[in-house]
């Protein structure tokens, strides 16, 4: 018998058609990672999430047929990639639901998706980018005007920029004398903002000031988005986005931190994953607009505290350990090359500042973008991401809390949930009890799953049509043909039948999905409630509710109120602002003042710890009901539901 | 200067609810029980009506009475072998209602059938004239099979059926609606969930006025202070006008008290607590009177001595029974 250990096999992944040689016994997930084929895995290979489904078309794999799969699926060759081991040459098909849909709608329909992202950018700030290129025609030195070359340059730059103190690297200083003379004293200086200091990062021959680009990045736990900005005009040129490749090391922050701190080389793996994502987005935008990477001088980045740590390769381990302190909240600008981001060799990465270990730069960026810190109106800013964060305040104060809502509305924890990408159901309505269901998908593609805004509509519709009770239990006795007994005997509601779906399988919402979302919406609402209460306010005092997040392209506010995710306020007070984090990062890139404002916001914002508040648990239980246990808090919903019941009976 | 009036002015009160139906009311009971109506906190009757005297229901099992602690077996004797005898004995001991617990229908504790359960219900109805509480095994599927049949069997008798929970309520609500019984709404000592169960029942057409809340409790020495504060919060909400918490409250006193080792242990097991024949009843009575202070309207009890002691204290507050 041959020794099993040394045997290697070839695994071919379809539809990518990528081959890889692996040792016998390697898991398919590991083989895929080696081949660079992406397979969804939320649990990072622990065999518990059941998302890494693949189909073995040819050859023999061992294991992986768990209770996450139905008997029919097992017969069809489905296994879990993290548990299935390679025992022969294999052909493995990665089905659509397990693939990384690499490009979101962003690229195909930028106008629709991002119209609302920048809704709040009504006041375009004065163009004053973090990194400026200044064309200078220096007077040639004479016996009378005998300033040295560097001082001559600084003097001219100081007149143009109004700043006094400069710094410059040795390499450029060494080249300066020759360069100035060879360019006949006509040069373009790149001046980067470092607070009171200005760094001259580059001096080029002639006038290149027309080519100055920046990239704003939102580093989400789930999705990474990049926006290309022309820093000479402040205009957005294009947007690209993709999934955060760190997902393969775990879907949530805690798993990522554990990977960074406990796996060998874990931190650098995570850093390479995220910088790789950012580089590929930048490359995509460069190709699209036919740019060289030297033209990009600035990257501004916003994300939660852990993501910012990972981006900079800083160990995030202490974030999750008492007393929960991060390594750096307001880092200075760093060389992009040092961070691993491929732009101009001397370009800088500006990270927006974090507030605390659980309130990150995405929140400060968002608050800055929506100008909450300047508003007279009491505003509640709700960011629904892989977690939920809430900021309450106005120009006098800002208080933030983190609601451990979980990623329910990001779709990653649900049976047929997905991120807001092509084919995701983002809106739907149920008519005529249950006979007619109309929906829209992102990009108009055949439906393959449901994204956050789709779930919000779905829950509201199930509730209004009596298909689900206020506790979120599907009504199995109402005679609906769409409600059936699903996996493990749990009830589920069929949203889209296999024949109408883009992946040949039913799209359903399960009882467990609903329970998950009930908790998530309860956590967000009660966080707002407790935070307001601790400040001596009620929801009625809130003049504006701004809902941010990339969980859809637009939010049906009525649905969000119906399920009790948002308070029952006059609807004109509630506004969806899209991805406010990237808006803020973009604003910082084009305005030094905005960048400083973000740092001031981070300094002035107070973090409120909800878990130690004695009323929080009670409020949470009370909010884990559709729309709320204290139904009087939702008068308009109460009325609408009562009307619904009447019309059903009549 | 005049002394300021510091009396609370409550805007709500607990619903008044009647259990049992006499022949004029379409049933066969010889007595009925009316509870609720209180509009103040206990002993503060100058702030509102003190309402009806709480009722004492006595527990009867459909199965093995041998599992009862020894002091109870002693007083009930052979009557524990048969639901009808047991019920008669309970009425002798002062029961104003019988609480028939169908725990023998539990799949792991006898798995008695719906037919057998119906027979038990009929047997108790035939043996005694007091109103009936019928309580399922707590296994959702089995309860949904057994209790609707029992509802039918007791149709017209205006019983209290229990219990519905946030996870299982539709079947029993429908059955009680059809056969005009009252319902016991159970929650795990949480006023939010208590409210939620009431809302769910009301959403499927059950009147809030026909519900009794069962908050699940504890006995003396096992967290009674916490129970007290939760029940008091519920009562305060009722008095301030929250219709979703204005239901009378049932407490499962005997079950909780006789779980305590101090109540059921032998003299050797719990030395220093006095003789078993006094300890158990005192534990039960102390638990009951405490929960009376918290606002209980129905006490489900076991030991005759405890029943006597509780009745006496109720006499002190409400005056002798029937007066």
PDB file of N, CA, C and O in Angstrom, chain A residues 219 246 267-268 270-272 274-275 278 301 305-315 327-336 338-341 349-352 354:
ATOM      1  N   UNK A 219     -13.645  50.576   4.825  1.00  0.00           N
ATOM      2  CA  UNK A 219     -13.209  49.216   5.129  1.00  0.00           C
ATOM      3  C   UNK A 219     -14.260  48.572   6.020  1.00  0.00           C
ATOM      4  O   UNK A 219     -14.214  48.674   7.244  1.00  0.00           O
ATOM      5  N   UNK A 246     -11.097  39.046   4.125  1.00  0.00           N
ATOM      6  CA  UNK A 246     -10.882  38.514   5.482  1.00  0.00           C
ATOM      7  C   UNK A 246     -12.034  37.617   5.919  1.00  0.00           C
ATOM      8  O   UNK A 246     -11.907  36.895   6.895  1.00  0.00           O
ATOM      9  N   UNK A 267      -2.026  38.049  11.824  1.00  0.00           N
ATOM     10  CA  UNK A 267      -2.200  39.484  11.620  1.00  0.00           C
ATOM     11  C   UNK A 267      -1.769  39.898  10.218  1.00  0.00           C
ATOM     12  O   UNK A 267      -2.467  40.629   9.530  1.00  0.00           O
ATOM     13  N   UNK A 268      -0.607  39.368   9.782  1.00  0.00           N
ATOM     14  CA  UNK A 268      -0.151  39.799   8.456  1.00  0.00           C
ATOM     15  C   UNK A 268      -1.047  39.202   7.366  1.00  0.00           C
ATOM     16  O   UNK A 268      -1.271  39.819   6.334  1.00  0.00           O
ATOM     17  N   UNK A 270      -4.255  38.853   7.624  1.00  0.00           N
ATOM     18  CA  UNK A 270      -5.420  39.741   7.581  1.00  0.00           C
ATOM     19  C   UNK A 270      -5.064  41.058   6.904  1.00  0.00           C
ATOM     20  O   UNK A 270      -5.832  41.591   6.108  1.00  0.00           O
ATOM     21  N   UNK A 271      -3.885  41.571   7.228  1.00  0.00           N
ATOM     22  CA  UNK A 271      -3.501  42.848   6.624  1.00  0.00           C
ATOM     23  C   UNK A 271      -3.345  42.680   5.114  1.00  0.00           C
ATOM     24  O   UNK A 271      -3.796  43.513   4.337  1.00  0.00           O
ATOM     25  N   UNK A 272      -2.699  41.574   4.729  1.00  0.00           N
ATOM     26  CA  UNK A 272      -2.527  41.368   3.289  1.00  0.00           C
ATOM     27  C   UNK A 272      -3.868  41.187   2.584  1.00  0.00           C
ATOM     28  O   UNK A 272      -4.053  41.639   1.463  1.00  0.00           O
ATOM     29  N   UNK A 274      -6.741  42.560   3.366  1.00  0.00           N
ATOM     30  CA  UNK A 274      -7.475  43.819   3.184  1.00  0.00           C
ATOM     31  C   UNK A 274      -6.718  44.756   2.242  1.00  0.00           C
ATOM     32  O   UNK A 274      -7.323  45.410   1.387  1.00  0.00           O
ATOM     33  N   UNK A 275      -5.389  44.812   2.360  1.00  0.00           N
ATOM     34  CA  UNK A 275      -4.675  45.690   1.426  1.00  0.00           C
ATOM     35  C   UNK A 275      -4.795  45.135   0.009  1.00  0.00           C
ATOM     36  O   UNK A 275      -4.888  45.886  -0.956  1.00  0.00           O
ATOM     37  N   UNK A 278      -8.050  46.347  -1.286  1.00  0.00           N
ATOM     38  CA  UNK A 278      -8.010  47.772  -1.634  1.00  0.00           C
ATOM     39  C   UNK A 278      -7.215  47.967  -2.922  1.00  0.00           C
ATOM     40  O   UNK A 278      -7.632  48.690  -3.829  1.00  0.00           O
ATOM     41  N   UNK A 301      -9.123  56.421   4.664  1.00  0.00           N
ATOM     42  CA  UNK A 301      -9.792  55.173   5.009  1.00  0.00           C
ATOM     43  C   UNK A 301     -10.617  55.327   6.276  1.00  0.00           C
ATOM     44  O   UNK A 301     -10.187  55.944   7.245  1.00  0.00           O
ATOM     45  N   UNK A 305     -12.976  50.080  14.409  1.00  0.00           N
ATOM     46  CA  UNK A 305     -11.660  50.144  15.047  1.00  0.00           C
ATOM     47  C   UNK A 305     -10.810  48.916  14.710  1.00  0.00           C
ATOM     48  O   UNK A 305      -9.621  49.037  14.406  1.00  0.00           O
ATOM     49  N   UNK A 306     -11.435  47.751  14.714  1.00  0.00           N
ATOM     50  CA  UNK A 306     -10.676  46.539  14.415  1.00  0.00           C
ATOM     51  C   UNK A 306     -10.178  46.548  12.973  1.00  0.00           C
ATOM     52  O   UNK A 306      -9.021  46.189  12.696  1.00  0.00           O
ATOM     53  N   UNK A 307     -11.026  46.961  12.048  1.00  0.00           N
ATOM     54  CA  UNK A 307     -10.621  47.001  10.647  1.00  0.00           C
ATOM     55  C   UNK A 307      -9.468  47.987  10.435  1.00  0.00           C
ATOM     56  O   UNK A 307      -8.563  47.737   9.645  1.00  0.00           O
ATOM     57  N   UNK A 308      -9.503  49.100  11.155  1.00  0.00           N
ATOM     58  CA  UNK A 308      -8.426  50.073  11.009  1.00  0.00           C
ATOM     59  C   UNK A 308      -7.115  49.484  11.541  1.00  0.00           C
ATOM     60  O   UNK A 308      -6.050  49.681  10.957  1.00  0.00           O
ATOM     61  N   UNK A 309      -7.220  48.756  12.625  1.00  0.00           N
ATOM     62  CA  UNK A 309      -6.026  48.094  13.154  1.00  0.00           C
ATOM     63  C   UNK A 309      -5.475  47.095  12.128  1.00  0.00           C
ATOM     64  O   UNK A 309      -4.295  47.070  11.845  1.00  0.00           O
ATOM     65  N   UNK A 310      -6.364  46.293  11.589  1.00  0.00           N
ATOM     66  CA  UNK A 310      -5.925  45.271  10.633  1.00  0.00           C
ATOM     67  C   UNK A 310      -5.315  45.911   9.392  1.00  0.00           C
ATOM     68  O   UNK A 310      -4.314  45.432   8.856  1.00  0.00           O
ATOM     69  N   UNK A 311      -5.923  46.997   8.937  1.00  0.00           N
ATOM     70  CA  UNK A 311      -5.403  47.671   7.748  1.00  0.00           C
ATOM     71  C   UNK A 311      -3.963  48.123   7.973  1.00  0.00           C
ATOM     72  O   UNK A 311      -3.113  48.011   7.095  1.00  0.00           O
ATOM     73  N   UNK A 312      -3.693  48.622   9.168  1.00  0.00           N
ATOM     74  CA  UNK A 312      -2.355  49.132   9.462  1.00  0.00           C
ATOM     75  C   UNK A 312      -1.432  48.048  10.000  1.00  0.00           C
ATOM     76  O   UNK A 312      -0.279  48.305  10.327  1.00  0.00           O
ATOM     77  N   UNK A 313      -1.950  46.824  10.121  1.00  0.00           N
ATOM     78  CA  UNK A 313      -1.120  45.750  10.646  1.00  0.00           C
ATOM     79  C   UNK A 313      -0.812  45.907  12.125  1.00  0.00           C
ATOM     80  O   UNK A 313       0.240  45.502  12.607  1.00  0.00           O
ATOM     81  N   UNK A 314      -1.757  46.507  12.847  1.00  0.00           N
ATOM     82  CA  UNK A 314      -1.582  46.687  14.288  1.00  0.00           C
ATOM     83  C   UNK A 314      -2.400  45.610  14.999  1.00  0.00           C
ATOM     84  O   UNK A 314      -3.565  45.390  14.654  1.00  0.00           O
ATOM     85  N   UNK A 315      -1.796  44.950  15.962  1.00  0.00           N
ATOM     86  CA  UNK A 315      -2.483  43.852  16.642  1.00  0.00           C
ATOM     87  C   UNK A 315      -3.757  44.365  17.334  1.00  0.00           C
ATOM     88  O   UNK A 315      -3.695  45.234  18.201  1.00  0.00           O
ATOM     89  N   UNK A 327      -4.984  50.002  20.102  1.00  0.00           N
ATOM     90  CA  UNK A 327      -3.588  50.434  20.065  1.00  0.00           C
ATOM     91  C   UNK A 327      -3.458  51.864  19.557  1.00  0.00           C
ATOM     92  O   UNK A 327      -2.568  52.602  19.973  1.00  0.00           O
ATOM     93  N   UNK A 328      -4.310  52.256  18.623  1.00  0.00           N
ATOM     94  CA  UNK A 328      -4.219  53.616  18.083  1.00  0.00           C
ATOM     95  C   UNK A 328      -5.584  54.013  17.553  1.00  0.00           C
ATOM     96  O   UNK A 328      -6.173  53.286  16.754  1.00  0.00           O
ATOM     97  N   UNK A 329      -6.123  55.116  18.027  1.00  0.00           N
ATOM     98  CA  UNK A 329      -7.420  55.579  17.537  1.00  0.00           C
ATOM     99  C   UNK A 329      -7.269  56.683  16.484  1.00  0.00           C
ATOM    100  O   UNK A 329      -8.040  56.756  15.546  1.00  0.00           O
ATOM    101  N   UNK A 330      -6.287  57.580  16.685  1.00  0.00           N
ATOM    102  CA  UNK A 330      -6.088  58.684  15.743  1.00  0.00           C
ATOM    103  C   UNK A 330      -4.683  58.613  15.166  1.00  0.00           C
ATOM    104  O   UNK A 330      -3.825  59.447  15.496  1.00  0.00           O
ATOM    105  N   UNK A 331      -4.418  57.619  14.350  1.00  0.00           N
ATOM    106  CA  UNK A 331      -3.051  57.487  13.842  1.00  0.00           C
ATOM    107  C   UNK A 331      -2.711  58.625  12.879  1.00  0.00           C
ATOM    108  O   UNK A 331      -3.597  59.167  12.219  1.00  0.00           O
ATOM    109  N   UNK A 332      -1.421  59.001  12.820  1.00  0.00           N
ATOM    110  CA  UNK A 332      -1.004  60.017  11.852  1.00  0.00           C
ATOM    111  C   UNK A 332      -1.025  59.419  10.445  1.00  0.00           C
ATOM    112  O   UNK A 332      -1.179  58.212  10.294  1.00  0.00           O
ATOM    113  N   UNK A 333      -0.867  60.250   9.412  1.00  0.00           N
ATOM    114  CA  UNK A 333      -0.777  59.684   8.058  1.00  0.00           C
ATOM    115  C   UNK A 333       0.487  58.831   7.907  1.00  0.00           C
ATOM    116  O   UNK A 333       1.525  59.144   8.485  1.00  0.00           O
ATOM    117  N   UNK A 334       0.346  57.740   7.171  1.00  0.00           N
ATOM    118  CA  UNK A 334       1.501  56.865   6.916  1.00  0.00           C
ATOM    119  C   UNK A 334       1.744  56.774   5.423  1.00  0.00           C
ATOM    120  O   UNK A 334       0.842  57.005   4.616  1.00  0.00           O
ATOM    121  N   UNK A 335       2.987  56.396   5.065  1.00  0.00           N
ATOM    122  CA  UNK A 335       3.284  56.115   3.660  1.00  0.00           C
ATOM    123  C   UNK A 335       2.423  54.949   3.194  1.00  0.00           C
ATOM    124  O   UNK A 335       2.403  53.895   3.841  1.00  0.00           O
ATOM    125  N   UNK A 336       1.742  55.140   2.084  1.00  0.00           N
ATOM    126  CA  UNK A 336       0.899  54.072   1.553  1.00  0.00           C
ATOM    127  C   UNK A 336       1.726  52.816   1.297  1.00  0.00           C
ATOM    128  O   UNK A 336       1.281  51.690   1.562  1.00  0.00           O
ATOM    129  N   UNK A 338       4.260  51.748   2.815  1.00  0.00           N
ATOM    130  CA  UNK A 338       4.566  51.064   4.060  1.00  0.00           C
ATOM    131  C   UNK A 338       3.375  50.228   4.532  1.00  0.00           C
ATOM    132  O   UNK A 338       3.524  49.159   5.108  1.00  0.00           O
ATOM    133  N   UNK A 339       2.183  50.755   4.292  1.00  0.00           N
ATOM    134  CA  UNK A 339       0.967  50.039   4.671  1.00  0.00           C
ATOM    135  C   UNK A 339       0.716  48.880   3.704  1.00  0.00           C
ATOM    136  O   UNK A 339       0.114  47.866   4.069  1.00  0.00           O
ATOM    137  N   UNK A 340       1.218  49.029   2.481  1.00  0.00           N
ATOM    138  CA  UNK A 340       1.011  47.970   1.494  1.00  0.00           C
ATOM    139  C   UNK A 340      -0.010  48.334   0.441  1.00  0.00           C
ATOM    140  O   UNK A 340      -0.515  47.471  -0.267  1.00  0.00           O
ATOM    141  N   UNK A 341      -0.315  49.631   0.360  1.00  0.00           N
ATOM    142  CA  UNK A 341      -1.282  50.065  -0.646  1.00  0.00           C
ATOM    143  C   UNK A 341      -0.531  50.670  -1.820  1.00  0.00           C
ATOM    144  O   UNK A 341       0.347  51.521  -1.644  1.00  0.00           O
ATOM    145  N   UNK A 349      -1.479  57.411   3.375  1.00  0.00           N
ATOM    146  CA  UNK A 349      -2.764  56.874   3.816  1.00  0.00           C
ATOM    147  C   UNK A 349      -3.189  57.649   5.050  1.00  0.00           C
ATOM    148  O   UNK A 349      -2.462  57.701   6.039  1.00  0.00           O
ATOM    149  N   UNK A 350      -4.334  58.284   4.947  1.00  0.00           N
ATOM    150  CA  UNK A 350      -4.908  58.990   6.097  1.00  0.00           C
ATOM    151  C   UNK A 350      -6.040  58.148   6.659  1.00  0.00           C
ATOM    152  O   UNK A 350      -7.027  57.891   5.967  1.00  0.00           O
ATOM    153  N   UNK A 351      -5.875  57.697   7.899  1.00  0.00           N
ATOM    154  CA  UNK A 351      -6.967  56.962   8.533  1.00  0.00           C
ATOM    155  C   UNK A 351      -7.816  57.942   9.309  1.00  0.00           C
ATOM    156  O   UNK A 351      -7.306  58.749  10.080  1.00  0.00           O
ATOM    157  N   UNK A 352      -9.113  57.853   9.115  1.00  0.00           N
ATOM    158  CA  UNK A 352      -9.981  58.693   9.929  1.00  0.00           C
ATOM    159  C   UNK A 352      -9.968  58.164  11.369  1.00  0.00           C
ATOM    160  O   UNK A 352      -9.679  56.996  11.594  1.00  0.00           O
ATOM    161  N   UNK A 354     -10.825  56.906  15.218  1.00  0.00           N
ATOM    162  CA  UNK A 354     -11.810  56.116  15.953  1.00  0.00           C
ATOM    163  C   UNK A 354     -12.093  56.808  17.290  1.00  0.00           C
ATOM    164  O   UNK A 354     -11.323  57.645  17.745  1.00  0.00           O
TER     165      UNK A 354
END
